[in-house]
Amino acid sequence: ACFRLLCSLLIPALFLSGMLCICLVVLLWGIRLWIQQRREQLSPAGRDGKRPLLVAFFHPYCNAGGGGERVLWCAIRTLQKKYRNVTCVVYTGDRDATGEEIVEGAFRRFNIKLIHPVKFVFLEKRYLVEASLYPHFTLLGQSLGSVFLGWEALLKCVPDIYIDSMGYAFTLPLFKYLGGCRVGCYVHYPTISTDMLSVVRNQDTRFNNAAFITNSPFFSKFKLVYYYFFAFMYGLVGSCSDVIMVNSSWTLNHILSLWRAGACTSVVYPPCDVQTFLDIPLEVEKSTSEYSIVSVSQFRPEKDHPLQIRAFAKLLKEKRVGQEPTLKLILIGGCRNQQDEERVNNLKRLCEELGVGNDVEFRINIPFEELKRHLAEATIGLHTMWNEHFGIGVVECMAAGTVILAHNSGGPKLDIVVPYEGRVTGFLAENEDNYAETMAFIFSLSPEKRLEIRENARRSVHRFSDQHFEDTFLLSVEPLFK
């Protein structure tokens, strides 16, 4: 009797499920047709009867002033040079600035001048991708938030080609299947990586893995299941991209294992303005009463500025009293929002606690020329992010002629601070003691030996030039324009 009851319920259930699926497909197809009509309305044909090809970049923080923004503006300039019939669009949430101010900011910070005007589509719901909105399940919250933000973008402007240049992979199927666009992406950093999974699996305490989770087997198991689920979803949405560009060997390895789309994935090193820094004369250091250590990176938690300050304090503590020359740590970076500004205030308090308040300078959102001057005068370039995806700041330091000291992981380890023609190009470290000891070692070298390392580093960075980026970027995006 029970079996007959189940059979009698099964057929209606299957029928109902089938009808719901058909309704869903019809609804999605209807939305797609409606969006196609919007494209025709929002972007009519010109006088010659041809409609310009709209290439849209999804970059909600395009005015942030970091390495990712440099990639964006170089990519736009590259397309403007190559294609005459292309109009570039930027989806941004930077509503506190005008389009002219954003373009001017790109020129001031990165020395990048665009050939043609850019169309900006200002988004109102950027708060949906702010990490602060999701104290728990942050990855999932931001990813779902990006879908709603992407929907707002799609309704305001329907492009022909869509490129996610900031890492919001969950927007890709939205633009591909509902927008009918050809889609590509430039991945700076995987939203989730196998390294993140291993951190949770091994119950390591990190900035993104709180102590209360690592101390609880239940919470650790739960977070691991959540991460595996998210990694599966991330792989699913990422694999629908027609073109995938990654910024380093480290990112490539993770994206290949998660997205499994090797045929359309390629490494495109980010454009570093190496020539501008190579123009700085490289000479044997003159005797000076003060040496500076410079760090260039945005004030974000993963950049681990506290490690820099603690290592510097340790270096000063071990330095003999009255010994010349004096040392100064200069932290240069961009602040995107109030959270970043609060982070800077916390770092200043840490400096006071460690007794190095007078020896550490903070230079925030500074013009390009000032950045260049600081790098020209510095002896050591410092970088401390664990598993930095690439490290434009590392390349700039090497090109400017500083002796680089970066974290022994990610892009710096695999792509940048590697021997060039068998010669040393810089140094790597992993913890506070390593950093302090290596800085002391670099200062103990003769000026001539430091000059030799600086020259090796300079010769090695030509592969990260703007020109090399333009060539590899155009080669990678070519399938989107066919």
mmCIF file of N, CA and C in Angstrom, residues 134-258:
data_model
loop_
_atom_site.group_PDB
_atom_site.id
_atom_site.type_symbol
_atom_site.label_atom_id
_atom_site.label_comp_id
_atom_site.label_asym_id
_atom_site.label_seq_id
_atom_site.Cartn_x
_atom_site.Cartn_y
_atom_site.Cartn_z
ATOM 1 N N TYR A 134 29.192 41.580 5.952
ATOM 2 C CA TYR A 134 29.054 40.148 6.233
ATOM 3 C C TYR A 134 30.089 39.698 7.260
ATOM 4 N N PRO A 135 29.810 39.920 8.568
ATOM 5 C CA PRO A 135 30.776 39.510 9.593
ATOM 6 C C PRO A 135 31.010 37.997 9.595
ATOM 7 N N HIS A 136 30.003 37.238 9.141
ATOM 8 C CA HIS A 136 30.139 35.780 9.021
ATOM 9 C C HIS A 136 29.777 35.385 7.587
ATOM 10 N N PHE A 137 30.356 34.276 7.125
ATOM 11 C CA PHE A 137 30.146 33.797 5.748
ATOM 12 C C PHE A 137 30.445 34.929 4.753
ATOM 13 N N THR A 138 31.593 35.559 4.971
ATOM 14 C CA THR A 138 31.963 36.743 4.183
ATOM 15 C C THR A 138 32.103 36.424 2.699
ATOM 16 N N LEU A 139 32.778 35.317 2.371
ATOM 17 C CA LEU A 139 32.999 34.966 0.957
ATOM 18 C C LEU A 139 31.668 34.788 0.237
ATOM 19 N N LEU A 140 30.772 34.042 0.847
ATOM 20 C CA LEU A 140 29.476 33.780 0.236
ATOM 21 C C LEU A 140 28.652 35.064 0.140
ATOM 22 N N GLY A 141 28.669 35.854 1.224
ATOM 23 C CA GLY A 141 27.908 37.108 1.243
ATOM 24 C C GLY A 141 28.362 38.067 0.165
ATOM 25 N N GLN A 142 29.687 38.262 0.056
ATOM 26 C CA GLN A 142 30.213 39.178 -0.966
ATOM 27 C C GLN A 142 29.926 38.664 -2.375
ATOM 28 N N SER A 143 30.016 37.354 -2.554
ATOM 29 C CA SER A 143 29.784 36.782 -3.885
ATOM 30 C C SER A 143 28.336 36.943 -4.317
ATOM 31 N N LEU A 144 27.403 36.672 -3.390
ATOM 32 C CA LEU A 144 25.979 36.872 -3.714
ATOM 33 C C LEU A 144 25.681 38.361 -3.899
ATOM 34 N N GLY A 145 26.327 39.195 -3.074
ATOM 35 C CA GLY A 145 26.178 40.646 -3.225
ATOM 36 C C GLY A 145 26.644 41.115 -4.586
ATOM 37 N N SER A 146 27.727 40.488 -5.095
ATOM 38 C CA SER A 146 28.253 40.882 -6.411
ATOM 39 C C SER A 146 27.270 40.551 -7.531
ATOM 40 N N VAL A 147 26.457 39.506 -7.340
ATOM 41 C CA VAL A 147 25.453 39.149 -8.349
ATOM 42 C C VAL A 147 24.399 40.257 -8.440
ATOM 43 N N PHE A 148 23.945 40.757 -7.280
ATOM 44 C CA PHE A 148 22.967 41.853 -7.274
ATOM 45 C C PHE A 148 23.572 43.132 -7.847
ATOM 46 N N LEU A 149 24.843 43.374 -7.519
ATOM 47 C CA LEU A 149 25.527 44.547 -8.065
ATOM 48 C C LEU A 149 25.706 44.393 -9.580
ATOM 49 N N GLY A 150 26.026 43.171 -10.001
ATOM 50 C CA GLY A 150 26.156 42.886 -11.436
ATOM 51 C C GLY A 150 24.843 43.071 -12.169
ATOM 52 N N TRP A 151 23.731 42.693 -11.526
ATOM 53 C CA TRP A 151 22.410 42.869 -12.129
ATOM 54 C C TRP A 151 22.117 44.353 -12.336
ATOM 55 N N GLU A 152 22.466 45.172 -11.341
ATOM 56 C CA GLU A 152 22.295 46.619 -11.482
ATOM 57 C C GLU A 152 23.109 47.134 -12.668
ATOM 58 N N ALA A 153 24.354 46.632 -12.781
ATOM 59 C CA ALA A 153 25.234 47.045 -13.882
ATOM 60 C C ALA A 153 24.646 46.645 -15.228
ATOM 61 N N LEU A 154 24.144 45.418 -15.299
ATOM 62 C CA LEU A 154 23.596 44.899 -16.559
ATOM 63 C C LEU A 154 22.367 45.690 -17.005
ATOM 64 N N LEU A 155 21.542 46.089 -16.046
ATOM 65 C CA LEU A 155 20.334 46.855 -16.395
ATOM 66 C C LEU A 155 20.688 48.256 -16.889
ATOM 67 N N LYS A 156 21.787 48.814 -16.371
ATOM 68 C CA LYS A 156 22.163 50.176 -16.748
ATOM 69 C C LYS A 156 22.924 50.230 -18.072
ATOM 70 N N CYS A 157 23.639 49.152 -18.384
ATOM 71 C CA CYS A 157 24.396 49.120 -19.654
ATOM 72 C C CYS A 157 24.643 47.674 -20.047
ATOM 73 N N VAL A 158 24.164 47.286 -21.223
ATOM 74 C CA VAL A 158 24.343 45.908 -21.703
ATOM 75 C C VAL A 158 25.490 45.898 -22.715
ATOM 76 N N PRO A 159 26.651 45.350 -22.340
ATOM 77 C CA PRO A 159 27.795 45.381 -23.259
ATOM 78 C C PRO A 159 27.794 44.209 -24.243
ATOM 79 N N ASP A 160 28.682 44.265 -25.198
ATOM 80 C CA ASP A 160 28.903 43.128 -26.100
ATOM 81 C C ASP A 160 29.920 42.174 -25.497
ATOM 82 N N ILE A 161 30.928 42.781 -24.863
ATOM 83 C CA ILE A 161 31.987 41.997 -24.214
ATOM 84 C C ILE A 161 32.070 42.456 -22.754
ATOM 85 N N TYR A 162 32.094 41.501 -21.859
ATOM 86 C CA TYR A 162 32.149 41.806 -20.426
ATOM 87 C C TYR A 162 33.431 41.225 -19.847
ATOM 88 N N ILE A 163 34.203 42.068 -19.143
ATOM 89 C CA ILE A 163 35.439 41.591 -18.508
ATOM 90 C C ILE A 163 35.397 41.942 -17.022
ATOM 91 N N ASP A 164 35.416 40.916 -16.197
ATOM 92 C CA ASP A 164 35.516 41.141 -14.756
ATOM 93 C C ASP A 164 36.995 41.331 -14.431
ATOM 94 N N SER A 165 37.359 42.540 -14.021
ATOM 95 C CA SER A 165 38.779 42.829 -13.776
ATOM 96 C C SER A 165 39.090 42.974 -12.296
ATOM 97 N N MET A 166 38.150 42.505 -11.429
ATOM 98 C CA MET A 166 38.387 42.682 -9.993
ATOM 99 C C MET A 166 38.138 41.427 -9.170
ATOM 100 N N GLY A 167 37.750 40.334 -9.813
ATOM 101 C CA GLY A 167 37.628 39.085 -9.077
ATOM 102 C C GLY A 167 36.229 38.724 -8.625
ATOM 103 N N TYR A 168 35.206 39.274 -9.289
ATOM 104 C CA TYR A 168 33.828 38.930 -8.943
ATOM 105 C C TYR A 168 33.312 37.882 -9.927
ATOM 106 N N ALA A 169 33.785 36.649 -9.752
ATOM 107 C CA ALA A 169 33.492 35.583 -10.718
ATOM 108 C C ALA A 169 32.012 35.233 -10.802
ATOM 109 N N PHE A 170 31.258 35.485 -9.726
ATOM 110 C CA PHE A 170 29.834 35.120 -9.723
ATOM 111 C C PHE A 170 29.010 35.999 -10.672
ATOM 112 N N THR A 171 29.601 37.069 -11.186
ATOM 113 C CA THR A 171 28.895 37.902 -12.175
ATOM 114 C C THR A 171 29.027 37.334 -13.593
ATOM 115 N N LEU A 172 29.973 36.432 -13.806
ATOM 116 C CA LEU A 172 30.248 35.930 -15.153
ATOM 117 C C LEU A 172 29.051 35.222 -15.789
ATOM 118 N N PRO A 173 28.409 34.236 -15.098
ATOM 119 C CA PRO A 173 27.247 33.592 -15.740
ATOM 120 C C PRO A 173 26.087 34.553 -15.960
ATOM 121 N N LEU A 174 25.963 35.561 -15.099
ATOM 122 C CA LEU A 174 24.892 36.553 -15.247
ATOM 123 C C LEU A 174 25.010 37.271 -16.593
ATOM 124 N N PHE A 175 26.219 37.745 -16.904
ATOM 125 C CA PHE A 175 26.432 38.483 -18.148
ATOM 126 C C PHE A 175 26.460 37.555 -19.368
ATOM 127 N N LYS A 176 26.905 36.321 -19.146
ATOM 128 C CA LYS A 176 26.992 35.399 -20.290
ATOM 129 C C LYS A 176 25.622 34.867 -20.691
ATOM 130 N N TYR A 177 24.876 34.369 -19.709
ATOM 131 C CA TYR A 177 23.635 33.672 -20.036
ATOM 132 C C TYR A 177 22.409 34.586 -20.077
ATOM 133 N N LEU A 178 22.378 35.632 -19.254
ATOM 134 C CA LEU A 178 21.257 36.562 -19.310
ATOM 135 C C LEU A 178 21.570 37.763 -20.204
ATOM 136 N N GLY A 179 22.821 38.230 -20.130
ATOM 137 C CA GLY A 179 23.203 39.385 -20.947
ATOM 138 C C GLY A 179 23.551 39.034 -22.373
ATOM 139 N N GLY A 180 23.836 37.747 -22.632
ATOM 140 C CA GLY A 180 24.211 37.329 -23.982
ATOM 141 C C GLY A 180 25.555 37.891 -24.409
ATOM 142 N N CYS A 181 26.434 38.159 -23.428
ATOM 143 C CA CYS A 181 27.750 38.754 -23.720
ATOM 144 C C CYS A 181 28.817 37.670 -23.853
ATOM 145 N N ARG A 182 29.885 38.011 -24.566
ATOM 146 C CA ARG A 182 31.095 37.205 -24.482
ATOM 147 C C ARG A 182 31.815 37.657 -23.220
ATOM 148 N N VAL A 183 32.260 36.726 -22.393
ATOM 149 C CA VAL A 183 32.798 37.124 -21.091
ATOM 150 C C VAL A 183 34.246 36.670 -20.893
ATOM 151 N N GLY A 184 34.997 37.536 -20.246
ATOM 152 C CA GLY A 184 36.377 37.237 -19.895
ATOM 153 C C GLY A 184 36.645 37.737 -18.490
ATOM 154 N N CYS A 185 37.768 37.362 -17.933
ATOM 155 C CA CYS A 185 38.116 37.854 -16.599
ATOM 156 C C CYS A 185 39.627 37.915 -16.433
ATOM 157 N N TYR A 186 40.026 38.831 -15.576
ATOM 158 C CA TYR A 186 41.439 38.921 -15.186
ATOM 159 C C TYR A 186 41.471 38.633 -13.691
ATOM 160 N N VAL A 187 42.076 37.515 -13.319
ATOM 161 C CA VAL A 187 42.066 37.078 -11.920
ATOM 162 C C VAL A 187 43.357 37.504 -11.227
ATOM 163 N N HIS A 188 43.215 38.418 -10.270
ATOM 164 C CA HIS A 188 44.367 38.846 -9.468
ATOM 165 C C HIS A 188 44.626 37.862 -8.335
ATOM 166 N N TYR A 189 43.528 37.345 -7.787
ATOM 167 C CA TYR A 189 43.640 36.513 -6.595
ATOM 168 C C TYR A 189 42.390 35.640 -6.531
ATOM 169 N N PRO A 190 42.545 34.317 -6.438
ATOM 170 C CA PRO A 190 41.350 33.478 -6.361
ATOM 171 C C PRO A 190 40.549 33.817 -5.103
ATOM 172 N N THR A 191 39.227 33.915 -5.219
ATOM 173 C CA THR A 191 38.388 34.221 -4.060
ATOM 174 C C THR A 191 38.599 33.182 -2.970
ATOM 175 N N ILE A 192 38.770 31.942 -3.380
ATOM 176 C CA ILE A 192 39.147 30.882 -2.440
ATOM 177 C C ILE A 192 40.262 30.086 -3.103
ATOM 178 N N SER A 193 41.186 29.569 -2.303
ATOM 179 C CA SER A 193 42.312 28.825 -2.867
ATOM 180 C C SER A 193 42.540 27.557 -2.066
ATOM 181 N N THR A 194 43.299 26.649 -2.641
ATOM 182 C CA THR A 194 43.617 25.407 -1.929
ATOM 183 C C THR A 194 44.445 25.710 -0.675
ATOM 184 N N ASP A 195 45.185 26.812 -0.698
ATOM 185 C CA ASP A 195 45.929 27.222 0.498
ATOM 186 C C ASP A 195 44.974 27.585 1.628
ATOM 187 N N MET A 196 43.885 28.277 1.295
ATOM 188 C CA MET A 196 42.891 28.651 2.308
ATOM 189 C C MET A 196 42.243 27.401 2.904
ATOM 190 N N LEU A 197 41.985 26.413 2.047
ATOM 191 C CA LEU A 197 41.414 25.153 2.528
ATOM 192 C C LEU A 197 42.371 24.458 3.490
ATOM 193 N N SER A 198 43.666 24.491 3.162
ATOM 194 C CA SER A 198 44.648 23.825 4.035
ATOM 195 C C SER A 198 44.811 24.558 5.365
ATOM 196 N N VAL A 199 44.667 25.895 5.356
ATOM 197 C CA VAL A 199 44.743 26.669 6.605
ATOM 198 C C VAL A 199 43.646 26.225 7.562
ATOM 199 N N VAL A 200 42.415 26.063 7.027
ATOM 200 C CA VAL A 200 41.277 25.635 7.860
ATOM 201 C C VAL A 200 41.450 24.175 8.269
ATOM 202 N N ARG A 201 41.893 23.340 7.321
ATOM 203 C CA ARG A 201 42.066 21.918 7.606
ATOM 204 C C ARG A 201 43.107 21.703 8.710
ATOM 205 N N ASN A 202 44.188 22.487 8.661
ATOM 206 C CA ASN A 202 45.254 22.349 9.659
ATOM 207 C C ASN A 202 45.013 23.167 10.921
ATOM 208 N N GLN A 203 43.873 23.869 10.962
ATOM 209 C CA GLN A 203 43.484 24.689 12.115
ATOM 210 C C GLN A 203 44.561 25.732 12.462
ATOM 211 N N ASP A 204 45.058 26.427 11.413
ATOM 212 C CA ASP A 204 46.022 27.521 11.602
ATOM 213 C C ASP A 204 45.261 28.816 11.843
ATOM 214 N N THR A 205 45.736 29.628 12.782
ATOM 215 C CA THR A 205 45.116 30.926 13.035
ATOM 216 C C THR A 205 45.723 31.960 12.086
ATOM 217 N N ARG A 206 44.865 32.606 11.289
ATOM 218 C CA ARG A 206 45.296 33.646 10.345
ATOM 219 C C ARG A 206 44.303 34.795 10.418
ATOM 220 N N PHE A 207 44.561 35.879 9.652
ATOM 221 C CA PHE A 207 43.632 37.021 9.679
ATOM 222 C C PHE A 207 42.239 36.620 9.202
ATOM 223 N N ASN A 208 42.168 35.557 8.349
ATOM 224 C CA ASN A 208 40.868 35.115 7.838
ATOM 225 C C ASN A 208 40.429 33.776 8.452
ATOM 226 N N ASN A 209 41.062 33.403 9.563
ATOM 227 C CA ASN A 209 40.677 32.176 10.263
ATOM 228 C C ASN A 209 40.847 32.411 11.761
ATOM 229 N N ALA A 210 39.773 32.888 12.402
ATOM 230 C CA ALA A 210 39.839 33.347 13.794
ATOM 231 C C ALA A 210 40.209 32.229 14.762
ATOM 232 N N ALA A 211 40.762 32.631 15.913
ATOM 233 C CA ALA A 211 41.230 31.678 16.928
ATOM 234 C C ALA A 211 40.094 30.814 17.466
ATOM 235 N N PHE A 212 38.873 31.400 17.612
ATOM 236 C CA PHE A 212 37.772 30.614 18.183
ATOM 237 C C PHE A 212 37.375 29.467 17.257
ATOM 238 N N ILE A 213 37.686 29.607 15.936
ATOM 239 C CA ILE A 213 37.413 28.513 14.990
ATOM 240 C C ILE A 213 38.511 27.461 15.064
ATOM 241 N N THR A 214 39.763 27.910 15.093
ATOM 242 C CA THR A 214 40.882 26.948 15.132
ATOM 243 C C THR A 214 40.888 26.152 16.432
ATOM 244 N N ASN A 215 40.349 26.728 17.496
ATOM 245 C CA ASN A 215 40.337 26.040 18.797
ATOM 246 C C ASN A 215 39.167 25.074 18.948
ATOM 247 N N SER A 216 38.264 25.063 17.970
ATOM 248 C CA SER A 216 37.082 24.194 18.058
ATOM 249 C C SER A 216 37.059 23.213 16.884
ATOM 250 N N PRO A 217 37.175 21.909 17.155
ATOM 251 C CA PRO A 217 37.096 20.912 16.062
ATOM 252 C C PRO A 217 35.782 21.006 15.289
ATOM 253 N N PHE A 218 34.658 21.289 16.014
ATOM 254 C CA PHE A 218 33.350 21.374 15.344
ATOM 255 C C PHE A 218 33.324 22.540 14.360
ATOM 256 N N PHE A 219 33.717 23.748 14.841
ATOM 257 C CA PHE A 219 33.693 24.927 13.967
ATOM 258 C C PHE A 219 34.656 24.767 12.793
ATOM 259 N N SER A 220 35.804 24.134 13.045
ATOM 260 C CA SER A 220 36.783 23.920 11.963
ATOM 261 C C SER A 220 36.209 23.000 10.886
ATOM 262 N N LYS A 221 35.540 21.915 11.320
ATOM 263 C CA LYS A 221 34.922 20.988 10.354
ATOM 264 C C LYS A 221 33.809 21.698 9.570
ATOM 265 N N PHE A 222 32.994 22.471 10.301
ATOM 266 C CA PHE A 222 31.892 23.180 9.652
ATOM 267 C C PHE A 222 32.426 24.169 8.614
ATOM 268 N N LYS A 223 33.488 24.920 8.995
ATOM 269 C CA LYS A 223 34.059 25.902 8.065
ATOM 270 C C LYS A 223 34.685 25.204 6.861
ATOM 271 N N LEU A 224 35.275 24.023 7.090
ATOM 272 C CA LEU A 224 35.886 23.280 5.991
ATOM 273 C C LEU A 224 34.822 22.840 4.989
ATOM 274 N N VAL A 225 33.663 22.357 5.477
ATOM 275 C CA VAL A 225 32.555 21.961 4.594
ATOM 276 C C VAL A 225 32.065 23.176 3.809
ATOM 277 N N TYR A 226 31.923 24.307 4.505
ATOM 278 C CA TYR A 226 31.491 25.559 3.864
ATOM 279 C C TYR A 226 32.479 25.977 2.769
ATOM 280 N N TYR A 227 33.774 25.885 3.069
ATOM 281 C CA TYR A 227 34.800 26.259 2.091
ATOM 282 C C TYR A 227 34.774 25.333 0.870
ATOM 283 N N TYR A 228 34.589 24.031 1.100
ATOM 284 C CA TYR A 228 34.531 23.096 -0.026
ATOM 285 C C TYR A 228 33.305 23.369 -0.900
ATOM 286 N N PHE A 229 32.182 23.669 -0.262
ATOM 287 C CA PHE A 229 30.964 24.011 -1.011
ATOM 288 C C PHE A 229 31.202 25.274 -1.840
ATOM 289 N N PHE A 230 31.814 26.285 -1.185
ATOM 290 C CA PHE A 230 32.055 27.536 -1.891
ATOM 291 C C PHE A 230 33.050 27.329 -3.043
ATOM 292 N N ALA A 231 34.086 26.515 -2.814
ATOM 293 C CA ALA A 231 35.086 26.240 -3.859
ATOM 294 C C ALA A 231 34.424 25.575 -5.070
ATOM 295 N N PHE A 232 33.463 24.670 -4.807
ATOM 296 C CA PHE A 232 32.736 24.006 -5.900
ATOM 297 C C PHE A 232 31.934 25.027 -6.706
ATOM 298 N N MET A 233 31.208 25.910 -6.001
ATOM 299 C CA MET A 233 30.409 26.937 -6.678
ATOM 300 C C MET A 233 31.306 27.913 -7.446
ATOM 301 N N TYR A 234 32.421 28.275 -6.838
ATOM 302 C CA TYR A 234 33.385 29.196 -7.461
ATOM 303 C C TYR A 234 33.941 28.592 -8.755
ATOM 304 N N GLY A 235 34.235 27.297 -8.712
ATOM 305 C CA GLY A 235 34.722 26.615 -9.912
ATOM 306 C C GLY A 235 33.679 26.574 -11.005
ATOM 307 N N LEU A 236 32.420 26.402 -10.595
ATOM 308 C CA LEU A 236 31.305 26.317 -11.545
ATOM 309 C C LEU A 236 31.112 27.637 -12.297
ATOM 310 N N VAL A 237 31.077 28.757 -11.547
ATOM 311 C CA VAL A 237 30.829 30.051 -12.200
ATOM 312 C C VAL A 237 32.056 30.510 -13.001
ATOM 313 N N GLY A 238 33.244 30.222 -12.475
ATOM 314 C CA GLY A 238 34.462 30.653 -13.169
ATOM 315 C C GLY A 238 34.665 29.949 -14.496
ATOM 316 N N SER A 239 34.273 28.674 -14.546
ATOM 317 C CA SER A 239 34.525 27.880 -15.755
ATOM 318 C C SER A 239 33.673 28.303 -16.942
ATOM 319 N N CYS A 240 32.668 29.168 -16.708
ATOM 320 C CA CYS A 240 31.839 29.607 -17.849
ATOM 321 C C CYS A 240 32.485 30.771 -18.607
ATOM 322 N N SER A 241 33.635 31.236 -18.149
ATOM 323 C CA SER A 241 34.320 32.343 -18.811
ATOM 324 C C SER A 241 34.916 31.890 -20.147
ATOM 325 N N ASP A 242 34.793 32.724 -21.173
ATOM 326 C CA ASP A 242 35.356 32.404 -22.491
ATOM 327 C C ASP A 242 36.864 32.618 -22.520
ATOM 328 N N VAL A 243 37.333 33.591 -21.743
ATOM 329 C CA VAL A 243 38.768 33.916 -21.664
ATOM 330 C C VAL A 243 39.130 34.141 -20.203
ATOM 331 N N ILE A 244 40.171 33.461 -19.734
ATOM 332 C CA ILE A 244 40.616 33.617 -18.342
ATOM 333 C C ILE A 244 42.077 34.045 -18.354
ATOM 334 N N MET A 245 42.333 35.199 -17.772
ATOM 335 C CA MET A 245 43.714 35.680 -17.615
ATOM 336 C C MET A 245 44.066 35.682 -16.133
ATOM 337 N N VAL A 246 45.243 35.202 -15.804
ATOM 338 C CA VAL A 246 45.697 35.211 -14.408
ATOM 339 C C VAL A 246 47.028 35.966 -14.332
ATOM 340 N N ASN A 247 47.327 36.495 -13.155
ATOM 341 C CA ASN A 247 48.456 37.412 -13.060
ATOM 342 C C ASN A 247 49.784 36.780 -12.664
ATOM 343 N N SER A 248 49.785 35.484 -12.326
ATOM 344 C CA SER A 248 51.052 34.872 -11.897
ATOM 345 C C SER A 248 50.959 33.357 -11.952
ATOM 346 N N SER A 249 52.102 32.707 -11.785
ATOM 347 C CA SER A 249 52.141 31.236 -11.764
ATOM 348 C C SER A 249 51.358 30.697 -10.575
ATOM 349 N N TRP A 250 51.449 31.409 -9.438
ATOM 350 C CA TRP A 250 50.737 30.974 -8.227
ATOM 351 C C TRP A 250 49.232 30.983 -8.476
ATOM 352 N N THR A 251 48.713 32.081 -9.031
ATOM 353 C CA THR A 251 47.285 32.177 -9.313
ATOM 354 C C THR A 251 46.881 31.140 -10.355
ATOM 355 N N LEU A 252 47.720 30.935 -11.364
ATOM 356 C CA LEU A 252 47.445 29.948 -12.417
ATOM 357 C C LEU A 252 47.212 28.568 -11.813
ATOM 358 N N ASN A 253 48.093 28.143 -10.910
ATOM 359 C CA ASN A 253 47.976 26.807 -10.315
ATOM 360 C C ASN A 253 46.638 26.637 -9.594
ATOM 361 N N HIS A 254 46.222 27.675 -8.862
ATOM 362 C CA HIS A 254 44.967 27.593 -8.114
ATOM 363 C C HIS A 254 43.748 27.619 -9.036
ATOM 364 N N ILE A 255 43.768 28.503 -10.037
ATOM 365 C CA ILE A 255 42.630 28.614 -10.943
ATOM 366 C C ILE A 255 42.478 27.343 -11.786
ATOM 367 N N LEU A 256 43.576 26.748 -12.205
ATOM 368 C CA LEU A 256 43.497 25.500 -12.972
ATOM 369 C C LEU A 256 42.879 24.386 -12.136
ATOM 370 N N SER A 257 43.227 24.328 -10.845
ATOM 371 C CA SER A 257 42.694 23.256 -9.993
ATOM 372 C C SER A 257 41.238 23.500 -9.621
ATOM 373 N N LEU A 258 40.807 24.767 -9.574
ATOM 374 C CA LEU A 258 39.432 25.084 -9.165
ATOM 375 C C LEU A 258 38.475 25.198 -10.356
#
